[in-house]
CSV table of C-alpha atoms in Angstrom, one decimal:
chain,number,residue,atom,x,y,z
P,136,UNK,CA,73.1,107.4,172.6
P,137,UNK,CA,74.0,103.8,173.3
P,138,UNK,CA,73.8,104.5,177.1
P,139,UNK,CA,70.2,105.7,176.6
P,140,UNK,CA,69.2,102.6,174.7
P,141,UNK,CA,70.9,100.4,177.3
P,142,UNK,CA,69.0,102.2,180.1
P,143,UNK,CA,65.6,101.9,178.3
P,144,UNK,CA,66.3,98.2,177.8
P,145,UNK,CA,67.2,97.6,181.4
P,146,UNK,CA,64.2,99.5,182.8
P,147,UNK,CA,61.8,97.7,180.4
P,148,UNK,CA,63.3,94.1,180.2
P,149,UNK,CA,59.9,92.5,180.0
P,150,UNK,CA,58.5,94.5,177.1
P,151,UNK,CA,61.8,93.9,175.2
P,152,UNK,CA,61.6,90.2,175.8
P,153,UNK,CA,57.8,90.2,174.7
P,154,UNK,CA,58.7,92.0,171.4
P,155,UNK,CA,61.6,89.8,170.7
P,156,UNK,CA,59.4,86.6,171.2
P,157,UNK,CA,56.7,88.2,168.9
P,158,UNK,CA,59.3,88.7,166.3
P,159,UNK,CA,61.2,85.5,166.6
P,160,UNK,CA,58.2,83.1,167.1
P,161,UNK,CA,56.7,83.1,163.6
P,162,UNK,CA,60.2,82.4,162.1
P,163,UNK,CA,60.6,79.4,164.4
P,164,UNK,CA,57.2,77.9,163.6
P,165,UNK,CA,57.8,78.4,160.0
P,166,UNK,CA,61.3,76.5,160.4
P,167,UNK,CA,59.5,73.6,162.3
P,168,UNK,CA,57.0,73.2,159.6
P,169,UNK,CA,59.5,73.3,156.8
P,170,UNK,CA,61.4,70.4,158.4
P,171,UNK,CA,60.6,66.9,156.9
P,172,UNK,CA,59.0,65.5,160.2
P,173,UNK,CA,55.7,63.9,160.7
P,174,UNK,CA,53.2,66.2,162.1
P,175,UNK,CA,52.2,65.4,165.7
P,176,UNK,CA,49.3,67.8,165.7
P,177,UNK,CA,47.5,68.4,162.6
P,178,UNK,CA,47.3,72.1,162.7
P,179,UNK,CA,47.9,74.4,159.7
P,180,UNK,CA,50.8,76.7,160.3
P,181,UNK,CA,48.7,79.8,159.7
P,182,UNK,CA,46.1,78.6,162.3
P,183,UNK,CA,49.0,78.1,164.6
P,184,UNK,CA,50.4,81.3,164.2
P,185,UNK,CA,46.8,82.9,164.7
P,186,UNK,CA,46.4,81.1,167.9
P,187,UNK,CA,49.8,82.3,169.4
P,188,UNK,CA,49.2,85.7,168.0
P,189,UNK,CA,45.9,85.8,170.1
P,190,UNK,CA,47.6,84.3,173.2
P,191,UNK,CA,50.5,86.8,172.9
P,192,UNK,CA,48.1,89.6,172.4
P,193,UNK,CA,46.2,88.7,175.6
P,194,UNK,CA,49.5,88.4,177.5
P,195,UNK,CA,50.8,91.7,176.0
P,196,UNK,CA,47.5,93.5,177.1
P,197,UNK,CA,48.0,91.9,180.6
P,198,UNK,CA,51.5,93.0,180.8
P,199,UNK,CA,50.6,96.6,179.5
P,200,UNK,CA,47.9,96.7,182.2
P,201,UNK,CA,50.4,95.8,185.0
P,202,UNK,CA,53.0,98.4,183.7
P,203,UNK,CA,50.4,101.1,183.7
P,204,UNK,CA,49.1,100.1,187.1
P,205,UNK,CA,52.9,100.2,188.5
P,206,UNK,CA,53.5,103.6,187.0
P,207,UNK,CA,50.3,104.8,188.6
P,208,UNK,CA,51.1,103.4,192.0
P,209,UNK,CA,54.5,105.0,191.6
P,210,UNK,CA,53.1,108.3,190.8
P,211,UNK,CA,50.7,108.3,193.7
P,212,UNK,CA,53.5,107.1,196.1
P,213,UNK,CA,55.5,110.2,195.0
P,214,UNK,CA,52.6,112.4,195.6
P,215,UNK,CA,51.9,111.2,199.2
P,216,UNK,CA,55.6,111.1,200.0
P,217,UNK,CA,56.4,113.1,203.1
P,218,UNK,CA,58.6,116.1,202.6
P,219,UNK,CA,60.2,117.6,205.8
P,220,UNK,CA,63.2,120.0,206.2
P,221,UNK,CA,65.2,119.3,209.3
P,222,UNK,CA,67.4,121.8,211.0
P,223,UNK,CA,69.3,121.2,214.2
P,224,UNK,CA,71.7,123.2,216.3
P,225,UNK,CA,73.4,122.5,219.5
P,226,UNK,CA,72.2,125.2,222.1
P,227,UNK,CA,74.6,124.8,225.0
P,228,UNK,CA,77.3,122.6,226.5
P,229,UNK,CA,74.5,120.5,228.1
P,230,UNK,CA,73.8,119.0,224.7
P,231,UNK,CA,70.3,120.5,224.3
P,232,UNK,CA,69.5,120.9,220.7
P,233,UNK,CA,67.0,123.2,219.0
P,234,UNK,CA,65.2,121.1,216.4
P,235,UNK,CA,63.1,122.7,213.6
P,236,UNK,CA,60.9,120.6,211.4
P,237,UNK,CA,59.2,122.2,208.4
P,238,UNK,CA,56.4,120.3,206.7
P,239,UNK,CA,56.4,120.7,203.0
P,240,UNK,CA,54.3,117.7,202.0
P,241,UNK,CA,51.8,118.1,199.1
P,242,UNK,CA,49.3,116.1,200.8
P,243,UNK,CA,48.0,116.0,204.4
P,244,UNK,CA,50.3,114.2,207.0
P,245,UNK,CA,48.9,112.7,210.3
P,246,UNK,CA,50.1,110.9,213.4
P,247,UNK,CA,53.7,112.5,213.4
P,248,UNK,CA,56.4,110.9,215.5
P,249,UNK,CA,59.9,112.0,216.3
P,250,UNK,CA,61.7,108.8,216.8
P,251,UNK,CA,59.3,107.0,219.2
P,252,UNK,CA,57.9,110.2,220.6
P,253,UNK,CA,54.3,111.3,219.5
P,254,UNK,CA,54.5,114.9,218.2
P,255,UNK,CA,50.8,115.4,216.9
P,256,UNK,CA,47.7,114.0,215.3
P,257,UNK,CA,47.7,116.2,212.3
P,258,UNK,CA,51.1,117.6,211.1
P,259,UNK,CA,51.6,121.3,211.5
P,260,UNK,CA,53.6,123.4,209.0
P,261,UNK,CA,56.4,124.0,211.5
P,262,UNK,CA,57.6,122.6,214.8
P,263,UNK,CA,60.4,124.3,217.1
P,264,UNK,CA,61.4,121.9,219.8
P,265,UNK,CA,64.1,121.6,222.4
P,266,UNK,CA,65.4,118.1,222.6
P,267,UNK,CA,68.1,116.0,224.4
P,268,UNK,CA,69.6,112.5,223.9
P,269,UNK,CA,70.3,109.8,226.4
P,270,UNK,CA,69.8,112.0,229.4
P,271,UNK,CA,69.0,110.5,232.9
P,272,UNK,CA,65.8,111.4,234.7
P,273,UNK,CA,67.7,113.9,236.9
P,274,UNK,CA,69.2,115.5,233.9
P,275,UNK,CA,65.8,115.8,232.1
P,276,UNK,CA,64.2,117.3,235.3
P,277,UNK,CA,67.0,119.9,235.4
P,278,UNK,CA,67.2,120.7,231.7
P,279,UNK,CA,63.5,120.3,230.9
P,280,UNK,CA,63.7,119.4,227.2
P,281,UNK,CA,60.6,118.8,225.2
P,282,UNK,CA,61.7,115.5,224.5
P,283,UNK,CA,64.6,113.3,225.7
P,284,UNK,CA,65.5,110.7,222.9
P,285,UNK,CA,66.5,107.1,224.3
P,286,UNK,CA,65.6,105.1,221.2
P,287,UNK,CA,69.3,104.3,220.3
P,288,UNK,CA,72.1,104.0,222.7
P,289,UNK,CA,74.8,104.7,219.7
P,290,UNK,CA,72.9,107.6,218.2
P,291,UNK,CA,75.2,110.4,219.1
P,292,UNK,CA,78.3,110.9,216.8
P,293,UNK,CA,81.8,111.8,217.8
P,294,UNK,CA,81.1,115.4,217.2
P,295,UNK,CA,78.2,115.4,219.6
P,296,UNK,CA,75.4,115.6,217.0
P,297,UNK,CA,72.9,112.8,216.5
P,298,UNK,CA,73.9,110.5,213.5
P,299,UNK,CA,70.3,110.7,212.2
P,300,UNK,CA,66.7,112.1,212.7
P,301,UNK,CA,64.0,109.8,212.5
P,302,UNK,CA,60.3,110.7,211.7
P,303,UNK,CA,57.3,108.5,211.2
P,304,UNK,CA,54.0,109.7,209.9
P,305,UNK,CA,50.9,108.5,208.0
P,306,UNK,CA,49.8,109.9,204.6
P,307,UNK,CA,46.2,110.6,203.3
P,308,UNK,CA,46.1,106.9,202.0
P,309,UNK,CA,46.8,105.6,205.6
P,310,UNK,CA,50.4,104.3,204.5
P,311,UNK,CA,52.8,104.7,207.5
P,312,UNK,CA,56.1,106.3,206.3
P,313,UNK,CA,59.5,105.8,208.0
P,314,UNK,CA,61.6,108.9,207.2
P,315,UNK,CA,65.3,108.9,208.1
P,316,UNK,CA,67.4,112.1,207.8
P,317,UNK,CA,71.3,111.1,207.9
P,318,UNK,CA,73.8,113.6,209.2
P,319,UNK,CA,76.3,115.1,206.7
P,320,UNK,CA,79.0,117.6,207.1
P,321,UNK,CA,79.8,120.0,204.3
P,322,UNK,CA,82.3,122.9,204.6
P,323,UNK,CA,82.1,122.6,208.3
P,324,UNK,CA,78.3,122.8,208.4
P,325,UNK,CA,76.1,120.0,209.6
P,326,UNK,CA,73.0,119.1,207.5
P,327,UNK,CA,70.4,116.3,207.8
P,328,UNK,CA,69.7,114.9,204.4
P,329,UNK,CA,66.5,112.7,203.6
P,330,UNK,CA,68.1,109.4,202.9
P,331,UNK,CA,65.9,106.4,203.7
P,332,UNK,CA,62.1,106.8,203.0
P,333,UNK,CA,59.9,103.8,202.9
P,334,UNK,CA,56.5,102.6,203.5
P,335,UNK,CA,56.0,100.2,206.4
């Protein structure tokens, strides 16, 4: 239960501080007026509390509006977030890979790139590609992959598989997404896990 409260306080620090100020401020004003000091500003304590209540009310409304706006932006971002499933299998000893990309995004995706290679203007539901990494022109002419990826000299891991698969695309709000799938090995099988997704 304590953990739940701590998490709520951590996620809503601004709101907690505002509530604390609203609760403590009238007591502070009352204590100041109770002290036997000469009044610098001739304002009744009730009027002063009324003024600050209005001020805090306006600030609270603005803060609530900002929170709601941020929440709506986050929800919209989640709606637009690309959702691809990546499968890659090494086909032969020449390091040619079969790459399958499945598009499961809830909204339309456009201008899809694989690393720095253009795939399509409108993202299809599925792609099946033959790709190679860091091959020379002679090797490319011989092996004839759909794409030869040369974006990163250190991309191939010790097991011969790429360390990551990188996709870039635009969502329906024209945000450009960078989608990085990191290689993980589990029970001897290689998977590409969606790790770093960000709007550029």
